[in-house]
Amino acid sequence: MTPVELSRTVLRAVRRAVDDGVLDVVVPGRTDVMPPGPGGCGDYATNVALQLARPAGQPPLRVAEILRQRLAQSDGIGDVVVTGPGFLNISLRGSGDDLVREILRLGRRYGHADRPTGQLVQLHAPHEVRAVVVMDAVARILRSQGALVRTSCVARPEPAWTDVLGVEVDAYGTSEAPDPLDVNVRPVPVGPAGLTRLGRDAARWALLHPAPHDRPRISDDHLVQRESNPLFRVRYAHARTRALTRNAADLGFHAEPGDVHPRGDTDTDTDIGSDTETAARETSVPETVVPDVTLLRNVLADHPRVLRAAAAHHAPDRLARHLVIVADAVLPFLAVVLPRGAEKPSAAHRARLALAEAAGAVLAGGLSLLGIDAPEHL
């Protein structure tokens, strides 16, 4: 069950409670599910009970219990626990496999709207390099969420902004607008000195990663290939996932969602006799210790919500910071994807590769929305 499907399941539970006469509320058009916060548990959490408590005229914990009973009866739900003032913490059946399959099916479009929403957005920026780059990224994110976006600038963008930074502006000046447009993209400005020297990817990251109210730091630190550079970690994590896919193909196996923990099964049809079995035990390698992947799955599941929030608040920095979280969650896991030593490819290795490829798809899709290249090699 994907986050979107779970959100619909939560709303159906609210509808059943209303139909049963135990809640007197208007069923909301949508509700968000997200990874559990501190003190939470399970795969996802929602605060829908807190949102409905006041209009229902009931305590949040009572509303949460009403919804818990109905959610627990829904297909695909393993368990529902109420924590804190009324948060619903939901555990899914087979949630990890379904999530990975959904990401691999959609690829870079995971988290995008599946159809136009009819929303029309006009973005208008001052003649300033950061504002124009932020506007370009906001437009990309809004379009991913189904909006129709038109961008404009008060004056013609400088050639370096389009040629080097890859900015696209639909119109500039006022000749195509009968009425003056209000500037609605106005981050803290930055001087253009040194930007083009960084190149497109590092320059865009330097302008987009900080929040709009923070002043960007323009320096060669964005080009350094070490862990202290967030952009390097994000792009390196993506390149590693692509390398793992190539290496797995060389070893003769491919990605297949499933349990990432070893079950003692290997892809072999050879019958092992007692002598061979003894020798195999003597030369066997220790069982691979697989890091906990709960955080990684949670941040991958949170990607659609992050995209919606970045679009709603015109905040590409939210997406940039989310990509850093994804990269930091997946990097420790990548070391155990391929077989080691005498290991043979197993179902667990195929499942680990699928999870790694899913993370790579999220990283690639997010970088693309920021206008930044996701390299195959780094």
Short mmCIF file of C-alpha atoms in Angstrom, two decimals:
data_model
loop_
_atom_site.label_atom_id
_atom_site.label_comp_id
_atom_site.label_asym_id
_atom_site.label_seq_id
_atom_site.Cartn_x
_atom_site.Cartn_y
_atom_site.Cartn_z
CA MET A 1 0.00 0.00 0.00
CA THR A 2 1.43 3.35 -1.05
CA PRO A 3 1.06 6.57 0.99
CA VAL A 4 -1.61 7.81 -1.43
CA GLU A 5 -3.57 4.57 -1.08
CA LEU A 6 -3.21 4.68 2.71
CA SER A 7 -4.50 8.25 2.77
CA ARG A 8 -7.60 7.10 0.91
CA THR A 9 -7.99 4.20 3.35
CA VAL A 10 -7.91 6.64 6.28
CA LEU A 11 -10.59 8.77 4.63
CA ARG A 12 -12.74 5.70 4.04
CA ALA A 13 -12.47 4.91 7.76
CA VAL A 14 -13.68 8.45 8.52
CA ARG A 15 -16.57 7.95 6.08
CA ARG A 16 -17.57 4.67 7.77
CA ALA A 17 -17.53 6.38 11.17
CA VAL A 18 -19.78 9.13 9.82
CA ASP A 19 -22.12 6.61 8.20
CA ASP A 20 -22.27 4.65 11.48
CA GLY A 21 -23.38 7.81 13.29
CA VAL A 22 -20.45 7.92 15.72
CA LEU A 23 -18.80 10.97 14.12
CA ASP A 24 -20.66 14.07 13.00
CA VAL A 25 -18.14 15.77 10.72
CA VAL A 26 -17.60 16.64 7.09
CA VAL A 27 -15.22 14.07 5.61
CA PRO A 28 -12.09 15.98 4.53
CA GLY A 29 -11.05 15.90 0.90
CA ARG A 30 -7.59 14.65 1.78
CA THR A 31 -5.36 13.83 4.71
CA ASP A 32 -1.61 13.38 4.94
CA VAL A 33 0.18 10.31 6.23
CA MET A 34 3.83 10.57 7.18
CA PRO A 35 6.57 8.63 8.97
CA PRO A 36 5.91 8.38 12.72
CA GLY A 37 7.47 11.07 14.87
CA PRO A 38 9.22 10.65 18.25
CA GLY A 39 7.22 8.27 20.42
CA GLY A 40 5.39 6.86 17.40
CA CYS A 41 5.55 3.40 15.90
CA GLY A 42 4.62 1.48 12.77
CA ASP A 43 5.08 2.50 9.14
CA TYR A 44 3.00 5.70 8.99
CA ALA A 45 1.19 8.13 11.25
CA THR A 46 -1.67 10.58 10.74
CA ASN A 47 -3.11 13.38 12.87
CA VAL A 48 -6.58 13.18 11.30
CA ALA A 49 -8.17 12.50 14.70
CA LEU A 50 -6.72 15.74 16.06
CA GLN A 51 -8.05 17.63 13.04
CA LEU A 52 -11.57 16.20 13.43
CA ALA A 53 -11.87 16.41 17.22
CA ARG A 54 -13.10 20.02 17.41
CA PRO A 55 -15.72 19.81 14.62
CA ALA A 56 -16.84 16.43 16.02
CA GLY A 57 -17.21 17.86 19.53
CA GLN A 58 -15.32 14.93 21.01
CA PRO A 59 -11.89 14.48 22.66
CA PRO A 60 -9.09 13.64 20.20
CA LEU A 61 -8.38 10.30 21.90
CA ARG A 62 -12.04 9.29 21.52
CA VAL A 63 -12.00 10.19 17.81
CA ALA A 64 -8.71 8.33 17.41
CA GLU A 65 -10.17 5.18 19.01
CA ILE A 66 -13.23 5.35 16.73
CA LEU A 67 -11.00 5.55 13.67
CA ARG A 68 -8.54 2.96 15.00
CA GLN A 69 -11.26 0.31 15.17
CA ARG A 70 -12.29 0.92 11.58
CA LEU A 71 -8.78 1.25 10.19
CA ALA A 72 -7.75 -2.04 11.79
CA GLN A 73 -10.46 -3.79 9.76
CA SER A 74 -9.21 -2.40 6.44
CA ASP A 75 -7.40 -4.53 3.88
CA GLY A 76 -3.63 -4.17 4.00
CA ILE A 77 -3.57 -2.85 7.58
CA GLY A 78 -1.59 -4.93 10.06
CA ASP A 79 -2.04 -2.88 13.24
CA VAL A 80 -3.13 0.57 14.41
CA VAL A 81 -1.87 2.12 17.66
CA VAL A 82 -2.95 5.43 19.21
CA THR A 83 -0.11 7.46 20.75
CA GLY A 84 0.24 10.89 22.32
CA PRO A 85 -2.78 13.19 22.18
CA GLY A 86 -4.40 11.17 19.38
CA PHE A 87 -1.95 10.24 16.63
CA LEU A 88 -2.86 7.10 14.68
CA ASN A 89 0.23 4.94 14.05
CA ILE A 90 -0.37 2.45 11.26
CA SER A 91 1.54 -0.74 10.45
CA LEU A 92 0.95 -2.20 7.00
CA ARG A 93 1.05 -5.75 5.71
CA GLY A 94 3.78 -6.12 3.10
CA SER A 95 4.33 -2.35 3.15
CA GLY A 96 8.01 -2.43 2.24
CA ASP A 97 7.53 -4.58 -0.85
CA ASP A 98 4.59 -2.53 -2.13
CA LEU A 99 6.43 0.74 -1.64
CA VAL A 100 9.50 -0.45 -3.55
CA ARG A 101 7.37 -1.86 -6.37
CA GLU A 102 5.51 1.45 -6.67
CA ILE A 103 8.73 3.46 -6.85
CA LEU A 104 10.32 1.12 -9.39
CA ARG A 105 7.14 1.23 -11.51
CA LEU A 106 7.02 5.04 -11.58
CA GLY A 107 10.77 5.71 -11.56
CA ARG A 108 11.64 9.39 -11.45
CA ARG A 109 7.92 10.25 -11.57
CA TYR A 110 7.27 8.72 -8.14
CA GLY A 111 5.41 11.35 -6.13
CA HIS A 112 4.12 13.19 -9.22
CA ALA A 113 0.45 13.84 -9.83
CA ASP A 114 -1.07 11.31 -12.23
CA ARG A 115 -3.15 13.94 -14.04
CA PRO A 116 -3.44 17.75 -14.37
CA THR A 117 -5.19 19.39 -11.45
CA GLY A 118 -6.41 22.45 -13.34
CA GLN A 119 -4.46 24.75 -11.02
CA LEU A 120 -3.05 27.81 -12.79
CA VAL A 121 0.00 29.49 -11.25
CA GLN A 122 1.75 32.68 -12.38
CA LEU A 123 5.26 33.11 -10.97
CA HIS A 124 6.91 36.51 -11.35
CA ALA A 125 10.48 37.20 -10.23
CA PRO A 126 12.66 40.31 -9.97
CA HIS A 127 15.70 40.61 -12.20
CA GLU A 128 17.97 38.81 -9.72
CA VAL A 129 19.79 35.53 -10.24
CA ARG A 130 18.65 33.64 -7.14
CA ALA A 131 15.03 34.68 -7.57
CA VAL A 132 15.01 33.45 -11.16
CA VAL A 133 16.66 30.11 -10.28
CA VAL A 134 14.24 29.57 -7.38
CA MET A 135 11.32 30.43 -9.67
CA ASP A 136 12.57 27.90 -12.24
CA ALA A 137 12.75 25.13 -9.60
CA VAL A 138 9.37 26.03 -8.11
CA ALA A 139 7.82 25.85 -11.58
CA ARG A 140 9.29 22.36 -12.12
CA ILE A 141 7.94 21.13 -8.78
CA LEU A 142 4.50 22.67 -9.34
CA ARG A 143 4.26 21.03 -12.76
CA SER A 144 5.13 17.69 -11.18
CA GLN A 145 2.04 18.15 -9.02
CA GLY A 146 -0.23 18.75 -11.98
CA ALA A 147 -0.27 22.56 -12.06
CA LEU A 148 -0.09 24.69 -15.20
CA VAL A 149 2.66 27.23 -14.56
CA ARG A 150 3.76 30.39 -16.36
CA THR A 151 6.96 32.16 -15.34
CA SER A 152 8.06 35.72 -15.98
CA CYS A 153 10.76 38.16 -14.95
CA VAL A 154 10.67 41.93 -14.73
CA ALA A 155 13.53 42.11 -17.25
CA ARG A 156 15.30 39.82 -19.68
CA PRO A 157 17.39 37.22 -17.80
CA GLU A 158 21.15 37.56 -18.20
CA PRO A 159 22.66 35.16 -20.79
CA ALA A 160 24.66 33.34 -18.10
CA TRP A 161 21.46 32.57 -16.18
CA THR A 162 20.00 30.71 -19.12
CA ASP A 163 23.17 29.33 -20.74
CA VAL A 164 25.05 28.27 -17.60
CA LEU A 165 22.38 27.88 -14.91
CA GLY A 166 19.74 26.40 -17.21
CA VAL A 167 16.99 28.85 -16.27
CA GLU A 168 13.87 28.92 -18.47
CA VAL A 169 11.54 31.94 -18.35
CA ASP A 170 8.33 32.13 -20.37
CA ALA A 171 8.22 35.93 -20.59
CA TYR A 172 10.01 39.01 -19.34
CA GLY A 173 9.16 42.66 -19.04
CA THR A 174 5.54 43.80 -19.27
CA SER A 175 4.88 43.68 -23.02
CA GLU A 176 2.93 40.41 -22.78
CA ALA A 177 1.05 41.37 -19.61
CA PRO A 178 -1.71 43.99 -19.94
CA ASP A 179 -1.70 44.49 -16.16
CA PRO A 180 1.44 44.80 -14.02
CA LEU A 181 2.34 41.56 -12.25
CA ASP A 182 3.21 41.42 -8.57
CA VAL A 183 6.58 39.86 -7.76
CA ASN A 184 5.78 36.67 -5.81
CA VAL A 185 9.19 35.00 -5.80
CA ARG A 186 11.56 36.99 -3.63
CA PRO A 187 14.26 35.02 -1.78
CA VAL A 188 17.18 36.76 -0.10
CA PRO A 189 19.26 37.99 -3.06
CA VAL A 190 22.84 37.02 -3.74
CA GLY A 191 25.58 38.61 -5.80
CA PRO A 192 26.33 36.81 -9.08
CA ALA A 193 30.10 36.80 -8.47
CA GLY A 194 31.51 33.28 -8.55
CA LEU A 195 28.26 31.55 -9.46
CA THR A 196 29.09 30.65 -13.04
CA ARG A 197 32.49 29.33 -11.94
CA LEU A 198 30.67 26.66 -9.93
CA GLY A 199 28.85 25.35 -13.00
CA ARG A 200 25.17 24.60 -13.32
CA ASP A 201 24.72 21.83 -10.76
CA ALA A 202 26.74 23.26 -7.87
CA ALA A 203 25.48 26.81 -8.47
CA ARG A 204 21.83 25.75 -8.50
CA TRP A 205 22.33 23.69 -5.34
CA ALA A 206 24.04 26.64 -3.63
CA LEU A 207 21.00 28.82 -4.41
CA LEU A 208 18.26 26.26 -3.75
CA HIS A 209 19.43 24.29 -0.70
CA PRO A 210 19.18 27.19 1.80
CA ALA A 211 15.71 28.37 2.81
CA PRO A 212 14.57 31.46 0.87
CA HIS A 213 15.05 33.67 3.94
CA ASP A 214 18.65 32.47 4.41
CA ARG A 215 21.59 33.97 2.56
CA PRO A 216 23.33 31.41 0.31
CA ARG A 217 27.01 30.61 0.69
CA ILE A 218 28.72 30.79 -2.70
CA SER A 219 32.04 28.98 -2.46
CA ASP A 220 34.06 26.15 -3.94
CA ASP A 221 32.92 23.95 -1.02
CA HIS A 222 30.00 22.92 -3.23
CA LEU A 223 32.49 21.33 -5.67
CA VAL A 224 34.43 19.33 -3.08
CA GLN A 225 33.95 15.57 -3.33
CA ARG A 226 33.77 14.61 0.32
CA GLU A 227 31.13 13.83 2.91
CA SER A 228 30.97 17.39 4.25
CA ASN A 229 29.39 18.47 0.95
CA PRO A 230 25.63 17.60 0.93
CA LEU A 231 25.40 17.85 -2.87
CA PHE A 232 28.23 15.36 -3.26
CA ARG A 233 26.54 12.92 -0.86
CA VAL A 234 23.27 13.09 -2.80
CA ARG A 235 24.87 12.64 -6.22
CA TYR A 236 27.33 10.02 -4.95
CA ALA A 237 24.50 7.98 -3.41
CA HIS A 238 22.66 8.03 -6.75
CA ALA A 239 25.78 7.04 -8.70
CA ARG A 240 26.39 4.17 -6.25
CA THR A 241 22.88 2.80 -6.82
CA ARG A 242 23.46 2.85 -10.58
CA ALA A 243 26.82 1.11 -10.17
CA LEU A 244 25.18 -1.60 -8.06
CA THR A 245 22.66 -2.27 -10.83
CA ARG A 246 25.50 -2.68 -13.35
CA ASN A 247 27.51 -4.90 -11.00
CA ALA A 248 24.49 -7.06 -10.22
CA ALA A 249 23.90 -7.58 -13.94
CA ASP A 250 27.49 -8.75 -14.26
CA LEU A 251 26.80 -11.26 -11.46
CA GLY A 252 23.66 -12.45 -13.20
CA PHE A 253 20.88 -11.15 -10.97
CA HIS A 254 18.39 -8.29 -11.00
CA ALA A 255 16.20 -6.32 -8.60
CA GLU A 256 13.11 -7.95 -7.12
CA PRO A 257 11.27 -6.45 -4.12
CA GLY A 258 11.12 -8.67 -1.08
CA ASP A 259 12.71 -9.29 2.32
CA VAL A 260 16.19 -7.75 2.50
CA HIS A 261 17.26 -10.09 5.31
CA PRO A 262 18.94 -13.39 4.41
CA ARG A 263 16.89 -16.59 4.65
CA GLY A 264 19.61 -19.03 3.68
CA ASP A 265 18.38 -19.34 0.09
CA THR A 266 20.75 -19.04 -2.84
CA ASP A 267 20.24 -19.34 -6.55
CA THR A 268 21.71 -22.82 -7.06
CA ASP A 269 20.35 -26.08 -8.36
CA THR A 270 23.39 -28.13 -7.35
CA ASP A 271 22.87 -31.01 -4.91
CA ILE A 272 25.55 -30.84 -2.27
CA GLY A 273 26.89 -34.11 -0.92
CA SER A 274 28.10 -34.60 2.62
CA ASP A 275 31.79 -34.03 1.82
CA THR A 276 31.05 -30.94 -0.26
CA GLU A 277 28.66 -29.68 2.41
CA THR A 278 31.33 -30.00 5.07
CA ALA A 279 33.84 -28.14 2.92
CA ALA A 280 31.28 -25.42 2.23
CA ARG A 281 30.71 -24.93 5.94
CA GLU A 282 34.43 -24.68 6.55
CA THR A 283 34.86 -22.01 3.86
CA SER A 284 31.57 -20.19 4.41
CA VAL A 285 31.58 -16.45 5.01
CA PRO A 286 29.88 -14.87 8.02
CA GLU A 287 26.24 -13.90 7.46
CA THR A 288 25.93 -10.33 6.28
CA VAL A 289 24.59 -7.94 8.90
CA VAL A 290 21.96 -5.79 7.19
CA PRO A 291 21.40 -2.31 8.65
CA ASP A 292 17.89 -1.43 9.79
CA VAL A 293 16.07 -0.13 6.70
CA THR A 294 13.06 1.33 8.53
CA LEU A 295 14.32 4.90 8.25
CA LEU A 296 15.18 4.45 4.57
CA ARG A 297 11.73 3.10 3.74
CA ASN A 298 10.09 5.86 5.75
CA VAL A 299 11.91 8.68 3.96
CA LEU A 300 11.18 7.09 0.57
CA ALA A 301 7.50 6.85 1.51
CA ASP A 302 7.58 10.49 2.60
CA HIS A 303 8.76 11.72 -0.80
CA PRO A 304 5.29 12.43 -2.28
CA ARG A 305 4.35 14.49 0.79
CA VAL A 306 7.60 16.46 0.54
CA LEU A 307 6.89 17.25 -3.12
CA ARG A 308 3.38 18.44 -2.27
CA ALA A 309 4.71 20.64 0.54
CA ALA A 310 7.48 22.07 -1.65
CA ALA A 311 4.88 22.92 -4.30
CA ALA A 312 2.37 24.40 -1.85
CA HIS A 313 4.93 26.62 -0.12
CA HIS A 314 7.03 27.40 -3.22
CA ALA A 315 10.00 26.00 -1.28
CA PRO A 316 12.49 23.92 -3.30
CA ASP A 317 14.77 23.94 -0.26
CA ARG A 318 12.41 21.40 1.33
CA LEU A 319 13.06 19.01 -1.52
CA ALA A 320 16.82 19.63 -1.41
CA ARG A 321 17.01 18.86 2.31
CA HIS A 322 14.85 15.77 1.84
CA LEU A 323 17.28 14.44 -0.78
CA VAL A 324 20.12 14.79 1.72
CA ILE A 325 18.10 12.76 4.24
CA VAL A 326 17.45 10.06 1.61
CA ALA A 327 21.14 9.92 0.68
CA ASP A 328 22.27 9.68 4.30
CA ALA A 329 19.72 6.90 4.91
CA VAL A 330 20.71 4.80 1.90
CA LEU A 331 24.51 5.13 1.90
CA PRO A 332 25.18 2.76 4.86
CA PHE A 333 22.83 0.21 3.28
CA LEU A 334 24.55 0.12 -0.10
CA ALA A 335 27.56 -1.77 1.27
CA VAL A 336 25.47 -4.93 1.81
CA VAL A 337 23.58 -5.03 -1.49
CA LEU A 338 25.96 -7.28 -3.46
CA PRO A 339 27.11 -10.77 -2.43
CA ARG A 340 30.37 -10.91 -0.52
CA GLY A 341 33.17 -13.44 -0.80
CA ALA A 342 31.73 -16.92 -1.43
CA GLU A 343 28.11 -15.74 -1.18
CA LYS A 344 25.85 -16.46 -4.11
CA PRO A 345 23.06 -14.10 -5.19
CA SER A 346 19.93 -14.79 -3.18
CA ALA A 347 16.40 -13.45 -2.88
CA ALA A 348 17.69 -11.15 -0.14
CA HIS A 349 20.29 -9.67 -2.51
CA ARG A 350 17.64 -9.09 -5.15
CA ALA A 351 15.44 -7.37 -2.56
CA ARG A 352 18.33 -5.17 -1.39
CA LEU A 353 19.08 -4.19 -4.96
CA ALA A 354 15.41 -3.28 -5.48
CA LEU A 355 15.44 -1.05 -2.39
CA ALA A 356 18.69 0.58 -3.53
CA GLU A 357 17.27 1.21 -7.01
CA ALA A 358 14.15 2.73 -5.45
CA ALA A 359 16.30 5.15 -3.47
CA GLY A 360 18.24 5.97 -6.63
CA ALA A 361 14.99 6.74 -8.47
CA VAL A 362 13.89 9.14 -5.72
CA LEU A 363 17.29 10.87 -5.74
CA ALA A 364 17.32 11.16 -9.53
CA GLY A 365 13.76 12.45 -9.69
CA GLY A 366 14.36 15.00 -6.96
CA LEU A 367 17.57 16.30 -8.51
CA SER A 368 15.82 16.60 -11.86
CA LEU A 369 13.12 18.80 -10.31
CA LEU A 370 15.87 21.03 -8.93
CA GLY A 371 17.42 21.23 -12.40
CA ILE A 372 20.50 19.28 -11.29
CA ASP A 373 22.06 16.32 -13.10
CA ALA A 374 21.99 12.87 -11.47
CA PRO A 375 25.20 11.22 -12.76
CA GLU A 376 25.51 7.54 -13.61
CA HIS A 377 29.21 7.67 -12.67
CA LEU A 378 30.94 9.84 -10.11
#
